[in-house]
XYZ file of C-alpha atoms in Angstrom:
596
model
C 82.531 7.445 89.878
C 80.227 6.837 92.930
C 76.641 6.425 92.273
C 73.331 6.189 94.262
C 69.815 4.831 93.792
C 67.495 5.605 96.827
C 66.379 2.124 98.300
C 62.672 3.003 98.011
C 61.577 -0.511 97.630
C 63.118 -1.485 100.948
C 62.039 1.693 102.695
C 58.212 0.796 101.765
C 58.686 -2.655 103.102
C 60.014 -1.569 106.458
C 57.386 1.199 106.792
C 54.300 -0.462 105.424
C 55.014 -4.368 105.593
C 56.949 -4.661 108.707
C 56.023 -1.771 110.876
C 52.609 -0.898 109.619
C 53.329 2.915 110.092
C 50.127 3.867 108.631
C 48.228 2.180 111.703
C 50.566 4.200 114.008
C 49.840 7.517 112.025
C 46.116 6.726 112.079
C 46.155 6.484 115.914
C 47.559 10.111 115.951
C 45.170 12.797 115.303
C 47.712 15.173 113.701
C 48.701 12.384 111.351
C 45.394 10.661 110.640
C 45.298 11.945 107.168
C 48.719 10.538 106.233
C 48.513 7.262 104.302
C 51.090 4.857 102.760
C 50.495 6.649 99.282
C 51.497 10.073 100.790
C 54.449 8.741 102.296
C 55.572 6.889 99.203
C 55.227 10.147 97.246
C 57.171 12.245 99.631
C 59.977 9.542 99.892
C 60.058 9.152 95.943
C 60.323 12.958 95.476
C 62.995 13.261 98.298
C 65.094 10.582 96.767
C 65.211 12.388 93.389
C 66.353 15.384 95.237
C 69.177 13.295 96.794
C 70.257 11.473 93.918
C 70.287 14.263 91.293
C 71.228 17.244 93.376
C 73.204 16.269 96.546
C 75.044 13.054 95.364
C 77.022 14.903 92.463
C 78.393 17.223 94.951
C 79.708 14.680 97.347
C 83.151 14.123 95.893
C 83.157 17.930 95.095
C 82.845 18.647 98.887
C 85.375 15.970 99.560
C 87.967 17.464 97.307
C 87.549 21.156 97.784
C 86.641 21.301 101.593
C 85.696 24.614 103.049
C 87.911 27.987 102.963
C 88.070 30.543 105.700
C 88.775 34.077 105.033
C 90.588 35.233 108.434
C 90.309 38.817 107.745
C 86.618 38.959 107.880
C 85.923 35.533 109.393
C 83.706 34.766 106.229
C 83.641 31.071 105.056
C 83.082 29.620 101.733
C 81.517 26.134 101.460
C 82.368 23.915 98.438
C 81.211 24.688 94.708
C 77.364 24.000 94.586
C 76.539 23.539 98.318
C 75.067 27.060 98.702
C 72.805 26.482 95.500
C 71.787 23.194 96.454
C 70.753 24.453 99.886
C 68.643 27.018 98.299
C 66.767 24.373 96.364
C 66.305 22.389 99.500
C 64.912 25.424 101.357
C 62.643 26.695 98.168
C 61.242 22.954 97.768
C 60.101 23.027 101.482
C 62.119 20.070 102.489
C 63.547 21.769 105.605
C 59.966 22.076 107.199
C 58.772 18.476 106.669
C 58.199 17.433 110.203
C 58.096 20.994 111.843
C 55.144 22.652 113.790
C 52.410 24.180 111.521
C 52.274 26.866 114.033
C 55.759 28.120 112.844
C 55.347 27.351 109.159
C 56.089 23.502 109.345
C 54.259 20.903 107.218
C 53.442 18.773 110.219
C 54.545 15.554 108.925
C 55.724 12.638 111.129
C 59.321 12.305 112.334
C 59.469 8.999 110.500
C 58.865 10.525 107.229
C 61.694 13.122 107.915
C 63.957 10.182 108.982
C 63.382 8.422 105.671
C 64.459 11.528 103.902
C 67.296 12.071 105.969
C 68.687 8.540 105.317
C 68.834 9.232 101.692
C 70.444 12.619 102.128
C 73.137 11.017 104.186
C 73.663 8.442 101.480
C 73.977 11.272 99.016
C 76.177 13.547 100.982
C 76.652 13.508 104.525
C 78.779 16.571 104.838
C 76.208 18.664 103.175
C 73.443 16.937 105.148
C 74.824 18.048 108.491
C 73.928 21.789 107.845
C 70.109 21.310 107.919
C 70.407 18.208 110.263
C 72.019 20.383 113.100
C 69.524 23.204 112.021
C 66.648 20.752 112.929
C 68.322 19.892 116.320
C 68.359 23.434 117.112
C 64.666 23.849 116.279
C 63.704 20.857 118.283
C 65.516 22.404 121.367
C 64.110 25.783 120.900
C 60.629 24.497 120.498
C 60.707 22.497 123.633
C 62.569 24.880 125.988
C 62.424 28.355 124.492
C 60.330 31.304 125.712
C 57.112 32.120 123.386
C 59.191 35.303 122.382
C 62.081 33.210 121.469
C 59.833 30.776 119.603
C 57.835 33.482 117.590
C 61.215 35.144 116.595
C 63.376 32.376 115.819
C 61.355 29.288 114.830
C 59.837 30.425 111.673
C 63.113 31.221 110.214
C 64.809 27.711 111.427
C 61.600 25.864 110.259
C 61.824 27.415 106.647
C 65.626 26.901 106.509
C 66.324 30.613 106.050
C 68.494 30.415 109.264
C 70.422 27.415 110.269
C 71.668 26.312 113.705
C 74.495 24.746 115.663
C 75.075 23.390 119.148
C 78.303 24.809 120.938
C 79.448 22.317 123.558
C 83.101 21.232 123.445
C 85.783 23.323 124.675
C 89.735 22.770 124.014
C 90.182 21.212 127.539
C 86.701 19.327 127.966
C 85.232 16.964 125.307
C 82.377 14.734 126.843
C 83.042 15.846 130.385
C 81.118 19.081 130.044
C 81.044 19.725 133.678
C 84.609 21.344 133.126
C 83.528 23.829 130.536
C 84.870 27.502 131.416
C 82.913 29.634 128.928
C 81.181 32.619 130.994
C 77.792 34.215 130.659
C 77.481 37.827 132.414
C 73.958 39.159 132.856
C 73.205 42.535 131.305
C 70.635 44.937 132.534
C 68.338 44.426 129.499
C 67.855 40.715 130.377
C 70.716 39.590 127.758
C 74.016 37.966 128.575
C 77.686 38.765 127.214
C 79.207 35.467 126.579
C 82.647 34.730 126.391
C 84.716 31.789 125.722
C 86.208 29.405 123.211
C 84.376 26.376 121.522
C 85.793 23.572 119.028
C 84.488 20.974 116.823
C 81.584 23.164 116.069
C 80.008 21.599 112.919
C 78.409 23.988 110.466
C 79.820 26.751 112.870
C 80.192 29.315 109.991
C 79.254 29.184 106.318
C 77.739 30.851 103.370
C 74.624 28.824 102.780
C 72.126 31.050 104.980
C 71.702 34.457 106.031
C 71.944 33.815 109.820
C 73.158 31.116 112.151
C 71.813 30.670 115.492
C 74.348 29.286 117.953
C 72.908 27.452 121.071
C 75.954 27.843 123.516
C 76.713 26.212 126.873
C 78.077 28.620 129.339
C 78.323 29.275 133.093
C 76.541 32.162 134.898
C 78.732 34.090 137.537
C 76.955 32.214 140.683
C 77.161 28.801 138.885
C 77.822 25.833 141.039
C 80.664 23.718 139.825
C 80.092 20.571 137.422
C 77.260 19.844 135.233
C 74.731 21.447 137.427
C 76.111 24.832 136.855
C 75.735 24.812 133.011
C 73.246 27.162 131.351
C 72.073 27.144 127.701
C 71.987 30.633 125.677
C 70.648 31.548 122.382
C 73.532 33.331 120.422
C 72.696 34.424 116.882
C 75.504 35.385 114.197
C 73.404 38.296 113.562
C 71.234 39.836 116.230
C 67.676 39.910 114.591
C 65.365 42.976 114.776
C 61.997 42.840 116.204
C 60.698 42.160 112.668
C 62.968 39.114 112.163
C 65.194 41.006 109.650
C 68.993 40.758 110.122
C 70.511 43.505 112.420
C 74.012 43.857 113.977
C 76.871 41.479 113.680
C 77.300 39.582 116.880
C 81.053 38.828 117.997
C 80.888 35.245 117.712
C 83.467 34.237 115.063
C 85.120 31.269 113.401
C 88.767 31.437 114.227
C 89.965 28.528 112.229
C 88.414 25.378 110.401
C 89.429 21.877 111.806
C 91.505 19.917 109.163
C 89.855 16.570 109.414
C 90.131 12.944 108.080
C 86.460 13.148 106.470
C 83.422 15.118 105.974
C 85.404 17.904 104.303
C 82.589 19.551 102.883
C 81.043 20.423 106.396
C 82.660 23.280 108.181
C 83.941 22.010 111.564
C 85.056 25.373 113.218
C 86.792 26.732 116.269
C 84.388 29.287 117.496
C 85.372 32.399 119.650
C 82.996 34.463 121.597
C 84.354 37.798 122.667
C 81.176 39.369 124.803
C 78.785 37.928 122.188
C 75.135 38.765 123.186
C 72.952 35.858 123.973
C 69.629 35.072 125.680
C 69.124 32.205 128.343
C 66.977 29.509 127.064
C 65.209 27.746 129.872
C 66.105 27.783 133.461
C 69.536 28.952 134.777
C 71.770 26.128 135.604
C 69.372 23.672 133.638
C 71.308 24.067 130.128
C 72.450 20.511 129.897
C 69.077 19.044 130.311
C 67.770 21.201 127.749
C 70.482 20.690 125.468
C 69.997 17.033 125.818
C 67.052 17.501 123.298
C 69.354 18.542 120.642
C 72.039 15.981 121.708
C 69.567 13.321 121.588
C 68.164 14.024 118.165
C 71.920 14.307 116.904
C 72.659 10.765 118.273
C 69.778 9.418 116.167
C 70.901 11.625 113.274
C 74.497 10.236 113.577
C 73.070 6.365 113.455
C 71.100 7.701 110.293
C 74.373 9.162 108.841
C 76.083 5.744 109.222
C 73.007 3.948 107.782
C 73.196 6.356 104.713
C 76.875 5.487 104.323
C 76.492 1.825 104.430
C 73.831 1.749 101.832
C 75.428 3.755 99.414
C 78.870 1.786 99.937
C 76.976 -1.568 99.327
C 75.338 -0.280 96.242
C 78.635 0.564 94.621
C 80.436 -2.411 95.874
C 77.739 -4.498 94.382
C 77.965 -2.829 90.911
C 81.979 -3.254 90.968
C 81.749 -6.919 92.147
C 79.251 -7.846 89.263
C 81.554 -5.862 86.744
C 85.216 -6.667 87.904
C 86.552 -9.836 86.615
C 89.296 -11.772 88.587
C 90.310 -15.427 89.003
C 87.903 -18.255 88.346
C 85.377 -19.760 90.719
C 86.401 -22.475 92.983
C 83.639 -24.753 91.441
C 84.451 -24.034 87.747
C 84.156 -21.045 85.213
C 81.143 -19.208 85.277
C 81.886 -16.494 82.684
C 83.130 -18.967 80.073
C 83.203 -16.138 77.433
C 85.709 -14.073 79.562
C 89.137 -14.687 80.663
C 88.167 -14.571 84.329
C 84.876 -14.617 86.382
C 83.408 -11.666 88.202
C 84.367 -11.364 91.732
C 80.940 -11.765 92.964
C 81.459 -15.502 92.364
C 83.997 -15.725 95.177
C 82.692 -16.565 98.748
C 84.490 -13.975 100.702
C 83.445 -11.256 98.465
C 79.755 -12.314 98.951
C 80.196 -12.410 102.546
C 81.631 -8.818 102.724
C 78.523 -7.672 100.583
C 76.105 -9.648 102.534
C 77.196 -8.391 105.806
C 77.143 -4.968 104.507
C 73.505 -5.413 103.066
C 72.379 -7.100 106.527
C 73.817 -4.045 108.170
C 71.828 -1.573 106.021
C 68.555 -3.563 106.126
C 68.744 -4.240 109.953
C 69.688 -0.473 110.633
C 66.748 0.735 108.650
C 64.420 -1.326 110.451
C 65.706 -0.132 113.737
C 65.820 3.510 112.723
C 62.181 3.736 111.260
C 60.900 1.643 114.362
C 62.773 4.043 116.615
C 61.394 7.118 114.459
C 57.651 5.753 114.736
C 58.071 5.432 118.729
C 59.290 8.950 118.671
C 56.198 10.106 116.697
C 54.081 8.187 119.453
C 56.388 9.981 122.301
C 55.843 13.340 120.708
C 52.145 13.158 119.374
C 49.963 10.521 120.623
C 46.899 11.472 122.634
C 47.299 8.638 124.947
C 49.783 9.698 127.978
C 50.596 5.670 128.735
C 51.386 5.371 125.225
C 53.454 8.421 125.094
C 55.382 7.278 128.435
C 55.995 3.897 126.755
C 57.339 5.105 123.656
C 59.522 7.403 125.361
C 61.044 4.631 127.198
C 61.533 2.693 123.881
C 63.199 5.770 122.285
C 65.475 6.083 125.164
C 66.523 2.478 125.197
C 67.099 2.516 121.496
C 68.742 5.943 121.153
C 72.403 4.668 122.299
C 72.042 1.513 120.100
C 71.131 3.692 117.070
C 74.183 5.793 117.621
C 76.809 3.124 118.518
C 75.775 -0.076 116.845
C 75.022 1.359 113.621
C 77.884 3.689 113.480
C 80.216 0.630 114.507
C 78.709 -1.497 111.867
C 79.189 1.301 109.228
C 82.759 1.292 109.815
C 83.220 -2.305 109.404
C 80.684 -2.273 106.296
C 82.447 0.554 104.450
C 85.883 -1.152 105.246
C 84.621 -4.121 103.580
C 83.390 -2.561 100.504
C 86.638 -0.767 100.059
C 88.090 -4.068 100.281
C 85.894 -5.512 97.621
C 87.338 -2.794 95.113
C 90.945 -4.265 96.173
C 93.646 -1.487 95.267
C 90.958 0.682 93.405
C 89.260 0.997 96.634
C 92.195 2.864 97.995
C 91.915 5.385 94.978
C 90.055 8.484 95.531
C 88.285 8.796 92.022
C 86.450 5.679 92.809
C 84.681 7.320 95.680
C 84.754 4.316 98.416
C 87.696 5.517 100.233
C 85.723 8.638 100.975
C 82.912 6.768 102.713
C 85.349 4.736 104.809
C 86.729 8.223 106.078
C 83.520 9.956 106.470
C 82.019 6.992 108.577
C 84.919 7.096 111.191
C 83.832 10.475 112.679
C 80.298 8.947 113.487
C 81.759 6.576 116.044
C 83.359 9.596 117.850
C 81.016 12.768 117.792
C 77.829 13.380 119.776
C 79.172 11.200 122.551
C 81.680 8.504 121.650
C 80.308 4.744 121.301
C 81.908 3.837 124.535
C 79.845 6.679 126.262
C 76.790 5.261 124.509
C 77.542 2.076 125.868
C 77.744 3.255 129.307
C 74.594 5.148 128.865
C 72.639 1.902 127.700
C 74.201 -0.441 130.214
C 74.350 2.085 133.314
C 71.598 4.168 133.012
C 69.049 2.738 130.496
C 69.055 -0.925 131.770
C 70.687 -1.048 135.211
C 69.168 2.364 135.960
C 65.795 1.193 136.037
C 66.434 -2.431 137.088
C 66.151 -3.502 133.433
C 62.228 -2.319 133.105
C 62.855 -0.759 129.573
C 64.980 -3.704 128.364
C 62.201 -6.161 129.662
C 59.541 -4.163 127.707
C 61.454 -4.829 124.587
C 62.067 -8.340 125.744
C 58.305 -8.823 125.921
C 57.853 -7.790 122.129
C 60.627 -10.443 121.378
C 58.810 -13.191 123.361
C 55.540 -12.576 121.640
C 56.995 -12.917 118.248
C 58.700 -16.065 119.613
C 55.624 -17.286 120.994
C 53.362 -16.487 117.826
C 55.715 -18.452 115.797
C 56.748 -21.162 117.825
C 54.870 -23.922 115.894
C 55.630 -22.687 112.456
C 58.249 -24.965 111.095
C 59.451 -22.364 108.436
C 60.285 -20.003 111.148
C 62.343 -22.482 113.254
C 65.732 -21.211 111.967
C 64.736 -17.615 113.052
C 62.829 -17.886 116.116
C 65.022 -20.501 118.042
C 68.183 -18.331 117.983
C 66.059 -15.085 118.557
C 64.422 -16.708 121.712
C 68.004 -18.102 122.707
C 69.570 -14.680 122.432
C 66.858 -13.127 124.402
C 67.250 -15.425 127.444
C 71.231 -14.931 127.283
C 70.630 -11.014 127.196
C 68.607 -11.625 130.387
C 70.943 -13.620 132.185
C 74.140 -11.432 131.091
C 72.253 -8.423 132.426
C 71.592 -9.863 135.757
C 75.027 -11.172 135.875
C 76.731 -7.726 135.151
C 74.518 -5.951 137.470
C 75.223 -8.295 140.362
C 78.974 -7.678 139.942
C 78.574 -3.902 139.529
C 77.062 -3.565 142.772
C 80.436 -4.935 144.020
C 82.588 -3.101 141.720
C 81.364 -0.360 139.413
C 84.352 -0.900 137.071
C 82.565 -4.092 135.922
C 80.061 -1.894 133.982
C 82.793 -0.078 132.066
C 84.541 -3.331 131.229
C 81.388 -4.938 129.931
C 79.496 -2.027 128.389
C 81.010 -1.988 124.864
C 80.399 -5.622 124.364
C 76.988 -5.582 126.036
C 75.702 -2.883 123.585
C 76.626 -4.785 120.445
C 74.886 -8.050 121.922
C 71.899 -5.814 122.788
C 72.096 -4.514 119.262
C 72.184 -8.070 117.729
C 68.887 -8.664 119.591
C 67.191 -5.881 118.079
C 68.306 -6.602 114.511
C 67.502 -10.414 115.093
C 64.067 -9.342 115.973
C 63.565 -7.243 112.964
C 65.055 -9.887 110.681
C 62.883 -12.580 111.966
C 59.724 -10.179 111.325
C 61.405 -9.754 107.794
C 61.790 -13.497 107.143
C 58.153 -14.292 108.267
C 56.770 -11.758 105.737
C 58.991 -12.860 103.020
C 58.311 -16.445 103.588
C 54.492 -15.532 103.109
C 54.993 -13.449 99.901
C 57.976 -15.187 97.942
C 55.575 -17.587 96.341
C 54.295 -14.589 94.208
C 57.655 -14.393 92.235
C 58.726 -11.181 93.455
C 62.650 -11.339 93.750
C 62.721 -8.708 96.325
C 61.211 -11.195 99.161
C 63.420 -13.839 97.980
C 66.513 -11.569 98.531
C 65.101 -10.620 101.827
C 64.989 -14.139 102.985
C 68.341 -14.943 101.897
C 69.640 -11.817 103.690
C 67.938 -12.644 106.932
C 69.242 -16.411 106.637
C 72.629 -15.001 106.118
C 72.331 -12.628 109.234
C 71.249 -15.450 111.354
C 73.869 -18.128 110.295
C 76.929 -15.868 109.797
C 76.575 -12.518 111.960
C 74.427 -13.448 115.035
C 77.087 -15.994 116.190
C 79.225 -12.917 116.961
C 77.058 -12.527 120.162
C 78.559 -15.985 121.707
C 82.018 -14.298 121.739
C 80.785 -10.950 122.884
C 78.969 -12.506 125.824
C 81.951 -14.523 126.782
C 83.978 -11.077 126.723
C 81.574 -9.285 128.685
C 81.428 -11.989 131.473
C 85.158 -12.009 131.685
C 85.158 -8.902 134.075
C 87.307 -6.091 134.760
C 90.346 -7.667 136.525
C 92.677 -8.033 133.430
C 92.032 -4.461 132.480
C 92.382 -2.745 135.935
C 94.698 -4.732 137.838
C 97.756 -3.672 135.736
C 99.595 -0.548 137.225
C 99.366 2.445 134.919
C 103.296 2.420 134.804
C 103.297 -0.787 133.094
C 101.764 0.512 129.964
């Protein structure tokens, strides 16, 4: 019974009014002909595909799941998944932001990200198949040999072939330095790879004719730890020189993981028994090469949770306007009915507005990050590319962790709006809760993202990246300092910016004496910085809404209400988080392990 309407109007607001994406595109020669109308047309058509083709398959994928034939290792995806994928490929959606040299359309990453938000709202499990393929494309495009690019990229670009990343092993998850998969060099320059991988999303399926696995393994002379990891290209079917399908490679799905959510995606245990592979990049530098795909995946996971937040909100609002229960505390509102719609109740509104604010703040952060990524990859000015790279590095763990944490809270709120019906599968809401939970775990748990932000991205460069974002915050605050209508937004934004600076210095000082201080503060610290990003974007949104609401467009009135709710009811969370981050590690680390 779940439904989905692509949030085209808010996407247009963020891209064109808040971020002025067209100006960024005009500064990049490859995108200078792309204007707002072009972007709007693509997003509108993409939205139709998501709402009409993907969304109806979401519940089907959840109820059916995937089926493995252990006799021949083949895997059947849920009813309709394969046919939807063929429509996706035939319509050219797979190639939106890919390199024209390999058959891509050469559009900005930003446009592709907007499309992926809608796909994730419509059907996260299905979207993971092309999403991982895009990550494999990015990795091979940057680190593959020319021969590898010529053979594999056209097929990955078109979507005829899909891709995976094979990292995790039964005995090691995040700590990849312990992986044991081996790669033995062969006389012809290839390698025979043996090992076992687990939790491999899209590891086997029936949607495309070939699957290209990017596999981490060790060469015989590899040093211990992460410095001894190499990256290999291991196809399901070894291609012939003309790109046609050749011999079956011994990389097989041994079992499907039975999961809490995303049932429509095949999460596989993969066994490699002397599978033929080819080295990507330099020996022992595989983890650095794979980080291209991992960082793309982290941004993609944030987009998954943004999509779930949006679709959960939409359905909860419809339910809250229709479901009647009790009377308003200020007197009956629906006098012709035995009770009022539950949207009259303050706590229901709080849950809905919290979810709405998380969706709108997340959308602004994701689109801004995507624009910075377009600058990093394509801008002609090296200085612009470098600064954009730093902003993307700073934002990536926030996109992954803050948005996914928020989605877990938001989908839970929306299920609560439904009351007992939220717990019933036919309404669709409990699936969003289950699907959202994985996003906090895979592609590096949110604790890992928090350690990355505080330890590497902030303290690692003396706060330089964070100060560059802080400069953007100060510029907005200074520009609006004498605008009385912006006071309610600018003062708390400026105050939080100052507190983040002080908190960073305090934790950095403590960490010099005791590194556990970083681990103790990191999760709370990331949420504080996440709120700083959201507060900045909501202040910008409020400025635009204040200027345009007099025209009578209810969109701006709603935007202003959402911004006010965020600053009054959500931003105060930072006071508690800062206090927790400052509390230090003693209460965590002084207790002997035997006492647990």
